[in-house]
Tab-separated table of C-alpha atoms in Angstrom:
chain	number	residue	atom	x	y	z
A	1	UNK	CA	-67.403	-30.483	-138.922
A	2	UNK	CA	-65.580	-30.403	-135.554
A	3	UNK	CA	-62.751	-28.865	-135.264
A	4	UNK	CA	-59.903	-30.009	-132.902
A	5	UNK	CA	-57.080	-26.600	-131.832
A	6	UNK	CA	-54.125	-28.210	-130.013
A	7	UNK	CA	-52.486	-26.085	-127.753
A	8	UNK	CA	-49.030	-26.117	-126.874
A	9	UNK	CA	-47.819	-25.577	-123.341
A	10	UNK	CA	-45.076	-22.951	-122.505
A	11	UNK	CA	-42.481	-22.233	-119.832
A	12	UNK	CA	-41.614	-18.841	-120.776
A	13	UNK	CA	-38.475	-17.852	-118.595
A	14	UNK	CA	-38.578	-14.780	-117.094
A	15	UNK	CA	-36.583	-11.581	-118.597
A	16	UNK	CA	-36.123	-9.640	-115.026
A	17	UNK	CA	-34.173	-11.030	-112.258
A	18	UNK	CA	-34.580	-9.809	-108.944
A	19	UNK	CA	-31.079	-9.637	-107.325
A	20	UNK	CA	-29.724	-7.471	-104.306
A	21	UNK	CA	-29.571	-3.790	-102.875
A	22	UNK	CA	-27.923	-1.434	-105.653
A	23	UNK	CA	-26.538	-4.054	-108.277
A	24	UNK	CA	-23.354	-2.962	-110.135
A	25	UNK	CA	-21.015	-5.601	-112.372
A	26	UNK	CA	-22.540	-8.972	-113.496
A	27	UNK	CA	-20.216	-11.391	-115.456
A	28	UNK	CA	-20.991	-15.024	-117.044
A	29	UNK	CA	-18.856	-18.230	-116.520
A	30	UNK	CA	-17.202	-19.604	-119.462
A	31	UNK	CA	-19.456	-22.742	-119.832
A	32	UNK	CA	-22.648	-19.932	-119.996
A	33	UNK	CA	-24.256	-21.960	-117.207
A	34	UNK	CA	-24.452	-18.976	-114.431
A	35	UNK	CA	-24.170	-15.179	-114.399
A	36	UNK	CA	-22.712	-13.310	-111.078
A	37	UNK	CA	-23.992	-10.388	-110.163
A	38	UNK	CA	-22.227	-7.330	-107.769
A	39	UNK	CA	-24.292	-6.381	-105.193
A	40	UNK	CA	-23.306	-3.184	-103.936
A	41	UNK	CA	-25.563	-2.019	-101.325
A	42	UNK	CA	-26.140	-5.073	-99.752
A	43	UNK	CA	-22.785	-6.499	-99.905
A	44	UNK	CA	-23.504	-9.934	-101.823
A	45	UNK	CA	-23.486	-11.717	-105.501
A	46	UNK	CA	-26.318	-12.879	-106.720
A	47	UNK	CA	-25.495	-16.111	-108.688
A	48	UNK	CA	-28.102	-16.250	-111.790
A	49	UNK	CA	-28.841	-19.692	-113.494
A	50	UNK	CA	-29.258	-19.266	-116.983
A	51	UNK	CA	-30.782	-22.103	-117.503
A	52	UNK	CA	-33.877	-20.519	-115.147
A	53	UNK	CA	-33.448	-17.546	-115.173
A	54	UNK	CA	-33.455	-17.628	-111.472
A	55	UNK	CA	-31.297	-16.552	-108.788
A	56	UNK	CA	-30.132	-19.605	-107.342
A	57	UNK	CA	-28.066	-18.349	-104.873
A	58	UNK	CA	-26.976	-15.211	-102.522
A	59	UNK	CA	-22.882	-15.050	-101.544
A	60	UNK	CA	-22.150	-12.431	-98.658
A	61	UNK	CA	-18.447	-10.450	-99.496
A	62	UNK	CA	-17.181	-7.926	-97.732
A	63	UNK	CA	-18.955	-4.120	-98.245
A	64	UNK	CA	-19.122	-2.581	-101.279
A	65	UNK	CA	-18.470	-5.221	-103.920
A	66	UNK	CA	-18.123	-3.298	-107.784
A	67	UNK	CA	-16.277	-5.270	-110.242
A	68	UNK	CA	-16.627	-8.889	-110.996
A	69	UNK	CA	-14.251	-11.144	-113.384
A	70	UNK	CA	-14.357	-14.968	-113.562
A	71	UNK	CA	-11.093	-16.873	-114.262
A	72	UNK	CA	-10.873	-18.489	-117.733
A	73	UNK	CA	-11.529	-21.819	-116.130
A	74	UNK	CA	-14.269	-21.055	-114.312
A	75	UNK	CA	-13.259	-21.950	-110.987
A	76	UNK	CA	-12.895	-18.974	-109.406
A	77	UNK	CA	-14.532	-15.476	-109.837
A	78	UNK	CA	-13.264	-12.140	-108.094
A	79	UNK	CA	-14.616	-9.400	-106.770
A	80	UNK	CA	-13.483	-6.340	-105.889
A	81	UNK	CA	-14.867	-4.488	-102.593
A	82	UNK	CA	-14.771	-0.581	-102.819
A	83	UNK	CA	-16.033	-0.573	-98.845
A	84	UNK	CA	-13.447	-2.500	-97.686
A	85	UNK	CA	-10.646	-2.531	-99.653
A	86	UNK	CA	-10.251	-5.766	-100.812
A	87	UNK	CA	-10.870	-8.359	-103.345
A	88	UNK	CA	-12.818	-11.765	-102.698
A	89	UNK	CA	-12.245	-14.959	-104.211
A	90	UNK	CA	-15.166	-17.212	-104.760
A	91	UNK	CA	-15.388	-21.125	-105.305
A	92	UNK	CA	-17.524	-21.134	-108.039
A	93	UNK	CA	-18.429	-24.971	-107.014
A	94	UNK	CA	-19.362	-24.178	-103.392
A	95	UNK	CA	-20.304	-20.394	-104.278
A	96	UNK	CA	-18.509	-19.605	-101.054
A	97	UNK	CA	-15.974	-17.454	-100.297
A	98	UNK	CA	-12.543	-18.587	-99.927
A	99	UNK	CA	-10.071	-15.916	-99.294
A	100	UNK	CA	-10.413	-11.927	-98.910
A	101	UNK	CA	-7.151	-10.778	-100.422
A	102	UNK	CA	-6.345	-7.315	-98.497
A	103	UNK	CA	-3.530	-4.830	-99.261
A	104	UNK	CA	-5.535	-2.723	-101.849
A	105	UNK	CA	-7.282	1.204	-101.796
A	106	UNK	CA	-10.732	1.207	-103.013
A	107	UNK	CA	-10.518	-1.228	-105.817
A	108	UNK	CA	-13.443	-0.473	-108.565
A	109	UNK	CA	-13.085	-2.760	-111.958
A	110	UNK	CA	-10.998	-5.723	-112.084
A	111	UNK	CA	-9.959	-8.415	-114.956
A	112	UNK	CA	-8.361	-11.851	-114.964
A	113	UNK	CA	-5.379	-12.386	-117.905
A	114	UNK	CA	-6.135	-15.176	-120.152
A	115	UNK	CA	-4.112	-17.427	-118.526
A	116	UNK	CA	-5.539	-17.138	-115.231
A	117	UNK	CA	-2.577	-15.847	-113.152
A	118	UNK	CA	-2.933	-12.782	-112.841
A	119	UNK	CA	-5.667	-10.056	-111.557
A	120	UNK	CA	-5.346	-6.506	-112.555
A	121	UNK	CA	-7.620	-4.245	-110.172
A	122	UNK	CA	-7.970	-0.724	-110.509
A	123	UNK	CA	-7.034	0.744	-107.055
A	124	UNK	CA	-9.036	3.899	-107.139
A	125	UNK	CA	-7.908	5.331	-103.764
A	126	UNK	CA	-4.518	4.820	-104.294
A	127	UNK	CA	-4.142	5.779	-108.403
A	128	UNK	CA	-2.782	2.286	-109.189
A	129	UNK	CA	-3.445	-0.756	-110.896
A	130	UNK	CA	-2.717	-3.619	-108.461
A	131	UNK	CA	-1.448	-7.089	-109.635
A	132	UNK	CA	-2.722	-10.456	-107.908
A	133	UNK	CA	-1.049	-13.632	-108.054
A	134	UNK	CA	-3.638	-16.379	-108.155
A	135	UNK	CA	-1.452	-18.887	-107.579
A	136	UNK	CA	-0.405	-17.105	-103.815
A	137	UNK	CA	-3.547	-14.521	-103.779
A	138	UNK	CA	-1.381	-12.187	-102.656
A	139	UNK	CA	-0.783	-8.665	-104.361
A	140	UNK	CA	2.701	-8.993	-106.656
A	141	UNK	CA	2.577	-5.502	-107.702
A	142	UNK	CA	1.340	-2.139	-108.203
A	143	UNK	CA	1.284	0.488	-110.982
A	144	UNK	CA	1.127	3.682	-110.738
A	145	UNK	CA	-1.302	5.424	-113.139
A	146	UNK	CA	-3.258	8.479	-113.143
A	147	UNK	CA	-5.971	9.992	-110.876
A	148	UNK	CA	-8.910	8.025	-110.743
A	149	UNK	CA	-8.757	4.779	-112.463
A	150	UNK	CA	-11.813	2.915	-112.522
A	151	UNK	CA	-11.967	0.070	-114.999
A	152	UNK	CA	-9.149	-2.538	-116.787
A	153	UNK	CA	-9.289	-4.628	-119.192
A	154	UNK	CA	-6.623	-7.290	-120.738
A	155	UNK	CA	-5.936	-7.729	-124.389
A	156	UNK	CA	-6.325	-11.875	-126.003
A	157	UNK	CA	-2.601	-12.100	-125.263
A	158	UNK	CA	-2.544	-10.849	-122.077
A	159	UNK	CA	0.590	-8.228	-122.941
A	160	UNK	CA	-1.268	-4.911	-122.108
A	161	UNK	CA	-3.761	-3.751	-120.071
A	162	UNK	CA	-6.231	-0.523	-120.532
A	163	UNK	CA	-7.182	1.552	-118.006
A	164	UNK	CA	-9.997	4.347	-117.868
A	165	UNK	CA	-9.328	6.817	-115.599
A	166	UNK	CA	-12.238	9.368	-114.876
A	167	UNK	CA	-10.059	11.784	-113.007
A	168	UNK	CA	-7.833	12.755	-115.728
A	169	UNK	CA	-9.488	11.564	-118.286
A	170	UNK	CA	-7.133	9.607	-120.331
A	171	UNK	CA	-6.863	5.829	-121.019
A	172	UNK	CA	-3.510	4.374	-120.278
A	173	UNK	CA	-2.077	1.466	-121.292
A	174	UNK	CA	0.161	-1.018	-119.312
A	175	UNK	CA	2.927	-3.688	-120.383
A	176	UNK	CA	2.082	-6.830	-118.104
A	177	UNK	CA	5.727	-7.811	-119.193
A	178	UNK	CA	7.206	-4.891	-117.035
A	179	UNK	CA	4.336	-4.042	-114.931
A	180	UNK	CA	5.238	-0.208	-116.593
A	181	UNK	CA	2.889	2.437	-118.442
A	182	UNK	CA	3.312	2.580	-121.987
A	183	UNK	CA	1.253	4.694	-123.603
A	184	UNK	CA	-1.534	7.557	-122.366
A	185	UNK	CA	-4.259	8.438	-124.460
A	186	UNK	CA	-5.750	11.891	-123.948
A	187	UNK	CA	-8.964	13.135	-124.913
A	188	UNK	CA	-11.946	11.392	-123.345
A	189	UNK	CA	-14.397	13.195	-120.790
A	190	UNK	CA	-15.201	10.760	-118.454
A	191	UNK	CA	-14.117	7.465	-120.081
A	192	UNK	CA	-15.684	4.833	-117.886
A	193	UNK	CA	-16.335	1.109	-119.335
A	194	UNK	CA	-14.002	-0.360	-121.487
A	195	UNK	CA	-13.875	-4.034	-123.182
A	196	UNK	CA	-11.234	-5.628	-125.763
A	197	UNK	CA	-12.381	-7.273	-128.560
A	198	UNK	CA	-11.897	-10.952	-129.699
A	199	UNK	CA	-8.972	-10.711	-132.183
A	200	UNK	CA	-7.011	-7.888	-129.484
A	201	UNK	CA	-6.940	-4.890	-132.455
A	202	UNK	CA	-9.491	-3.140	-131.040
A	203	UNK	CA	-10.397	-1.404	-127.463
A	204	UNK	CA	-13.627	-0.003	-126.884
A	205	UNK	CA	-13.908	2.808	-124.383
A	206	UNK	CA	-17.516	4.477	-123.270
A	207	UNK	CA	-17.022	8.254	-122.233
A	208	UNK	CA	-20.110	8.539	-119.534
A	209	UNK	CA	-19.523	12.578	-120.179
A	210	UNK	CA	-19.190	12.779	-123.794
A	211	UNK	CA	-21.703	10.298	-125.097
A	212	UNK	CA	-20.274	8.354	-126.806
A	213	UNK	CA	-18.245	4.847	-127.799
A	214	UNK	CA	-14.425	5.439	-128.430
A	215	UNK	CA	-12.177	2.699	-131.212
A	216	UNK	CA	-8.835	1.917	-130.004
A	217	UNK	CA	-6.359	0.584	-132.268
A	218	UNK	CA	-4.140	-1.690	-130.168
A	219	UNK	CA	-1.333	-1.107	-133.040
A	220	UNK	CA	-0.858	1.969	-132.740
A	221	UNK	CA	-2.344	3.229	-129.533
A	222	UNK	CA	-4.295	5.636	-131.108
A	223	UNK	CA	-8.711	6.644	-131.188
A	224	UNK	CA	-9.347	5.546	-135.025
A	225	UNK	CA	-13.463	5.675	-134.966
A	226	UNK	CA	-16.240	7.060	-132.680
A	227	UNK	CA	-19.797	5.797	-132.077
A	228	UNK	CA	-21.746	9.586	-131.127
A	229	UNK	CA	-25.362	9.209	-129.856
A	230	UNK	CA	-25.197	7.103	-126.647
A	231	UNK	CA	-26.561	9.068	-123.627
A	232	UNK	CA	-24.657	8.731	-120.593
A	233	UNK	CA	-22.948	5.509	-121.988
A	234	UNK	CA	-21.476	2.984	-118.780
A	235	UNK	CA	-20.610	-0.212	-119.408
A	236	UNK	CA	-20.119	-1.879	-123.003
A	237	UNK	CA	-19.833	-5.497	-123.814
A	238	UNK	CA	-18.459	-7.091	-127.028
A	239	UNK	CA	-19.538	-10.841	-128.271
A	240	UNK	CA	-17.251	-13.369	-128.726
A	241	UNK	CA	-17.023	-13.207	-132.441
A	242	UNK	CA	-16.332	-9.224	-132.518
A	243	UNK	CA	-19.558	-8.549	-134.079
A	244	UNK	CA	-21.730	-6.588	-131.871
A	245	UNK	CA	-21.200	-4.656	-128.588
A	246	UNK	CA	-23.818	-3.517	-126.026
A	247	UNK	CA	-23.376	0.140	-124.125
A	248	UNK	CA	-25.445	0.243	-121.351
A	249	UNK	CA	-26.846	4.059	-121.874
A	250	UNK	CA	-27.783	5.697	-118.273
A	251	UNK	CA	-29.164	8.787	-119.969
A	252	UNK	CA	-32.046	7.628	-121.161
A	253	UNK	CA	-32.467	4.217	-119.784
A	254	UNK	CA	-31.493	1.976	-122.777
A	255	UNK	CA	-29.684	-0.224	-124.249
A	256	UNK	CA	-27.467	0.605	-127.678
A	257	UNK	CA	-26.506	-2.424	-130.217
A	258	UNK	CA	-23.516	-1.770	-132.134
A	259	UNK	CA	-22.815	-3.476	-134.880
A	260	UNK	CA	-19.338	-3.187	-135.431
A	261	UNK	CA	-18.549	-4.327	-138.924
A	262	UNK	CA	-20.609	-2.250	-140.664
A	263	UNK	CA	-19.696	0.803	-137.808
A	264	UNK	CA	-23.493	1.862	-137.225
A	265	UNK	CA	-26.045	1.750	-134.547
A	266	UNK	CA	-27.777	-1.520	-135.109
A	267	UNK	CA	-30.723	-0.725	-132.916
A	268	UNK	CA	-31.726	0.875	-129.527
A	269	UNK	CA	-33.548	-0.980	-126.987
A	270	UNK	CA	-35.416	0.947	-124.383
A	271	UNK	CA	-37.227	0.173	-121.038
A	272	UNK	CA	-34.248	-0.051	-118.448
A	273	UNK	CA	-33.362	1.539	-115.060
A	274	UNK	CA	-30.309	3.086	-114.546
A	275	UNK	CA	-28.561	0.207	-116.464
A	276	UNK	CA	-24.972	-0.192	-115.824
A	277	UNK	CA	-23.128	-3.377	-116.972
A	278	UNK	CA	-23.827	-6.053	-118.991
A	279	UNK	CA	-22.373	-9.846	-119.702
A	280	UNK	CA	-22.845	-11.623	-122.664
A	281	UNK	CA	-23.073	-15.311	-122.511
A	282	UNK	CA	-20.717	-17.813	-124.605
A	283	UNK	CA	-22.852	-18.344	-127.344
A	284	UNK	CA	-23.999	-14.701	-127.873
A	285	UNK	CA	-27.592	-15.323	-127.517
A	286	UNK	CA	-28.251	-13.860	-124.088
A	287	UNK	CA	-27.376	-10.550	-122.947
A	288	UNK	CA	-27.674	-9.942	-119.367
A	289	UNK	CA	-27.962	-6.161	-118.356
A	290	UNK	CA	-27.986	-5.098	-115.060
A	291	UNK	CA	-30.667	-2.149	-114.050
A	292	UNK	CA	-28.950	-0.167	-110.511
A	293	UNK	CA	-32.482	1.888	-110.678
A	294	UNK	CA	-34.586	-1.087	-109.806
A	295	UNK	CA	-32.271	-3.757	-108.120
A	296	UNK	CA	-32.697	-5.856	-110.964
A	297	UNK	CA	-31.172	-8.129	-114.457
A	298	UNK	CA	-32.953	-8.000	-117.837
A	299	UNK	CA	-32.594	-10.675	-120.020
A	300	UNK	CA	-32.626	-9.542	-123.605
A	301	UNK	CA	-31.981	-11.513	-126.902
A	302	UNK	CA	-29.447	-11.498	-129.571
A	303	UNK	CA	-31.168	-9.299	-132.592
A	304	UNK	CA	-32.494	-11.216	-135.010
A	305	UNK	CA	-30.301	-10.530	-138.146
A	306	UNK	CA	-26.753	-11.847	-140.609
A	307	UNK	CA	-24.007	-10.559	-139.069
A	308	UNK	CA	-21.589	-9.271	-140.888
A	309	UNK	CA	-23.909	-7.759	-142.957
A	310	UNK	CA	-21.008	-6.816	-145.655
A	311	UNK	CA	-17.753	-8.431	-146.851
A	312	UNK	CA	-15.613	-9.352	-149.647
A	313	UNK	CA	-17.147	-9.831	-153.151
A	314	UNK	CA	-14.712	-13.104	-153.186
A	315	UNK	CA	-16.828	-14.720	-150.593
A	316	UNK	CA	-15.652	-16.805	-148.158
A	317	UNK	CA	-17.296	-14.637	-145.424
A	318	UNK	CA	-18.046	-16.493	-142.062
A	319	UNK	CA	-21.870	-15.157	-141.222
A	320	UNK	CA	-23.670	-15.845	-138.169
A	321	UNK	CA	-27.580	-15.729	-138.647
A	322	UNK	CA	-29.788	-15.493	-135.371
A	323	UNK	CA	-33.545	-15.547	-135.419
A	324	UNK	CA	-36.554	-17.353	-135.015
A	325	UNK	CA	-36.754	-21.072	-134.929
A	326	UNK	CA	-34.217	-21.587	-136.939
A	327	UNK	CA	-33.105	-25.122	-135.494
A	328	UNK	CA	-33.923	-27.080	-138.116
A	329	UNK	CA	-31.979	-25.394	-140.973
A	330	UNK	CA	-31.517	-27.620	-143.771
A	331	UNK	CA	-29.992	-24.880	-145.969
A	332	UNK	CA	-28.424	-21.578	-146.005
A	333	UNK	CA	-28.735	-19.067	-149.220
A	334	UNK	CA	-27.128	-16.190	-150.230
A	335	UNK	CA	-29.860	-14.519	-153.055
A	336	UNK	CA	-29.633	-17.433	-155.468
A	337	UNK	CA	-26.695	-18.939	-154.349
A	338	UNK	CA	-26.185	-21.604	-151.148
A	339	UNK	CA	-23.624	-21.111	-148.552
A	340	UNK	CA	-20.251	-22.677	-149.374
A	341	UNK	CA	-20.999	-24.500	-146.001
A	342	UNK	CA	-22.694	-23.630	-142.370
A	343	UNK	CA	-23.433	-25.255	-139.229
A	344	UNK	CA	-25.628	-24.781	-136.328
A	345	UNK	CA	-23.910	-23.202	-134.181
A	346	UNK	CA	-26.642	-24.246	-131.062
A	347	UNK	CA	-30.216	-24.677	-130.593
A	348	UNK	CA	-30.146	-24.676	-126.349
A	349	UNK	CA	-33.033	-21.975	-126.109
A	350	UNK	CA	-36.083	-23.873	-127.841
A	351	UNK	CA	-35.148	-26.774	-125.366
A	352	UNK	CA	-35.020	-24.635	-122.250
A	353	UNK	CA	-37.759	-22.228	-122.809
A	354	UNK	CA	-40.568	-24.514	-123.764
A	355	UNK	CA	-42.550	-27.716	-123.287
A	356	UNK	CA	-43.450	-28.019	-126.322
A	357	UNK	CA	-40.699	-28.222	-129.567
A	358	UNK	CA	-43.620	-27.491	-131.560
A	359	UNK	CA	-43.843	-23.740	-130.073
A	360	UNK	CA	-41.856	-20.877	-131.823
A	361	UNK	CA	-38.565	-20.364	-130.205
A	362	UNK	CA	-35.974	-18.211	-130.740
A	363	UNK	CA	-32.840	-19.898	-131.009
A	364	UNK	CA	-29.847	-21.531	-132.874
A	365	UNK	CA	-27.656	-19.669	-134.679
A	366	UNK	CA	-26.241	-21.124	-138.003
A	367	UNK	CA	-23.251	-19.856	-139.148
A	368	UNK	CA	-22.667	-20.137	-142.763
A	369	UNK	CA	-19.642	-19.016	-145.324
A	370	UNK	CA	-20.927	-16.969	-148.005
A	371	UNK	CA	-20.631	-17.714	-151.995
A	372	UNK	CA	-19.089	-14.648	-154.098
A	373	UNK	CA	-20.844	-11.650	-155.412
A	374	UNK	CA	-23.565	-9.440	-153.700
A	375	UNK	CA	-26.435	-11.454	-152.064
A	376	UNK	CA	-28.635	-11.320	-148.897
A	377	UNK	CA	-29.395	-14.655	-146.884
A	378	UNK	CA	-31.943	-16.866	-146.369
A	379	UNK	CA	-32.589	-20.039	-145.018
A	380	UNK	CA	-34.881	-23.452	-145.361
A	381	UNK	CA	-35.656	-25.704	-142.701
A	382	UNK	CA	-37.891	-28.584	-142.128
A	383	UNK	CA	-40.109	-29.634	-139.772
A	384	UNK	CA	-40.740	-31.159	-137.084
């Protein structure tokens, strides 16, 4: 009997990017269609498709671009040039520079409030926190903070803004209201990256000389939990939902995945260089990391997992399952039990990374609410 083997085609994207001399900051538009990318040495951002994987792009800024932020709308992205003192604004339609807004010191890490009208930079040279007017690009005004501050970011509401500071190693906190310090927070050794998450109760701070992955509770101003084991931690990143963050560990060339419900170490994964910041796109199934050892951006995927992996014995627990080829879910179940409901949250990846729908893919996320009692999940789909 002959036997006929059909064999599917594939376009696997690639995971490494080349991008430019000594990358730094990457951040992702809102819509998830294109990552930026700091380009320190060779003063430029590399503008990543993610569609690709490919650079499509190179924009020249002024020397010694670090921090990158995209406004909320995605029109505009800003980066902030240690060389030259300054922060450029980019025309994320044209990808070409605009305006260089002048009048800061040696800006480092920058972030744009959620309603887009204002940029806090960190004005290393001059201990400050500089505000920008988007409306004028023009600075409004400056804070003074401590020595050394090196990254900001801006809680959901945009009322306060946290700021690492490396020379005194403290974390303080700003009221955009009054453009005032409110609170310091001693303690750290070296507190470097720090992100906000989703809901605004928690701040996450990285301490690149104490390994580890500081819990801020916004209520109180206060450290309530620790994550210890992260070499040399940089930059950390926290999905959309509040699930999972990402430290970028220097130390030993890795990548950390926290899961942040169940407050444990989710898994480690290895094979970077130098990695310093990553973004995480929209939909939480990309995470781009950049590596300053090789001048390049990996492109790793969402673990494959339920997340949260624990919650209320009532049910009623919304759970996000990512995995393999999991477009075609017909049904979600908890042990025995189906999901109260769920939805596919999207199935983009099996599109863009092959020919062929018949090839394995790993996509879609369905996100399901959870019957009561104790249960794992599982799902059924058909096919194609």
């Amino acid at each position: 009997m002959d036997t006929v083997t059909e064999v599917t085609e594939q376009l696997l994207l690639p995971d490494v990017i080349q991008v430019g001399s000594s990358p730094t900051y990457t951040a992702v538009t809102p819509n998830g269609q294109r990552v930026y990318v700091t380009n320190f040495g060779s003063g430029s951002v590399s503008v990543i498709n993610t569609a690709t994987h490919a650079v499509i792009t190179t924009i020249v800024v002024p020397t010694g671009p670090w921090g990158i932020a995209i406004a909320p709308d995605g029109l505009h992205a800003y980066v902030a040039s240690f060389g030259s003192s300054s922060v450029a604004v980019i025309d994320t339609a044209t990808n070409t520079v605009t305006q260089v807004i002048t009048g800061l010191n040696k800006p480092l890490g920058l972030a744009v409030t959620p309603d887009g009208s204002r940029v806090h930079v960190a004005s290393q040279g001059g201990n400050r926190v500089d505000v920008i007017s988007t409306a004028t690009n023009t600075v409004t005004a400056s804070v003074p903070v401590g020595i050394g501050p090196r990254n900001v970011a801006i809680t959901p509401d945009g009322a306060e803004v946290y700021v690492t500071e490396e020379g005194t190693n403290t974390v303080r906190v700003i009221d955009t209201a009054t453009d005032t310090v409110t609170a310091v927070l001693t303690g750290f050794t070296f507190p470097r990256g720090v992100a906000v998450s989703p809901d605004g109760q928690r701040v996450y701070v990285t301490e690149y000389g104490g390994d580890r992955l500081d819990v801020i509770d916004t209520s109180i101003h206060s450290v309530v939990d620790t994550y210890t084991g992260l070499p040399i931690p940089f930059g950390v990143a926290v999905t959309s939902d509040g699930l999972l963050a990402y430290v970028a560990c220097d130390g030993d060339d890795s990548v950390a995945v926290l899961d942040l419900i169940a407050r444990k170490t989710l898994t480690t994964v290895s094979g970077f260089h130098a990695p310093t910041w990553s973004a995480i796109t929209p939909d939480n199934s990309e995470i781009y990391v950049v590596n300053n050892g090789n001048e390049t951006v990996r492109v790793i995927n969402a673990p494959a997992g339920a997340y949260p992996s624990v919650g209320p014995m009532s049910g009623g627990a919304r759970v996000t399952i990512t995995g393999e080829g999991l477009g075609n879910t017909t049904a979600v179940r908890f042990g025995c039990l189906p999901a109260a409901s769920f939805t596919i949250i999207n199935d983009h990846r099996s599109a863009r990374s092959h020919r062929s729908s018949s090839a394995t893919s790993r996509s879609t996320s369905p996100s399901a609410r959870t019957p009561p009692g104790p249960s794992d999940a599982s799902t059924t789909s058909r096919t194609r």
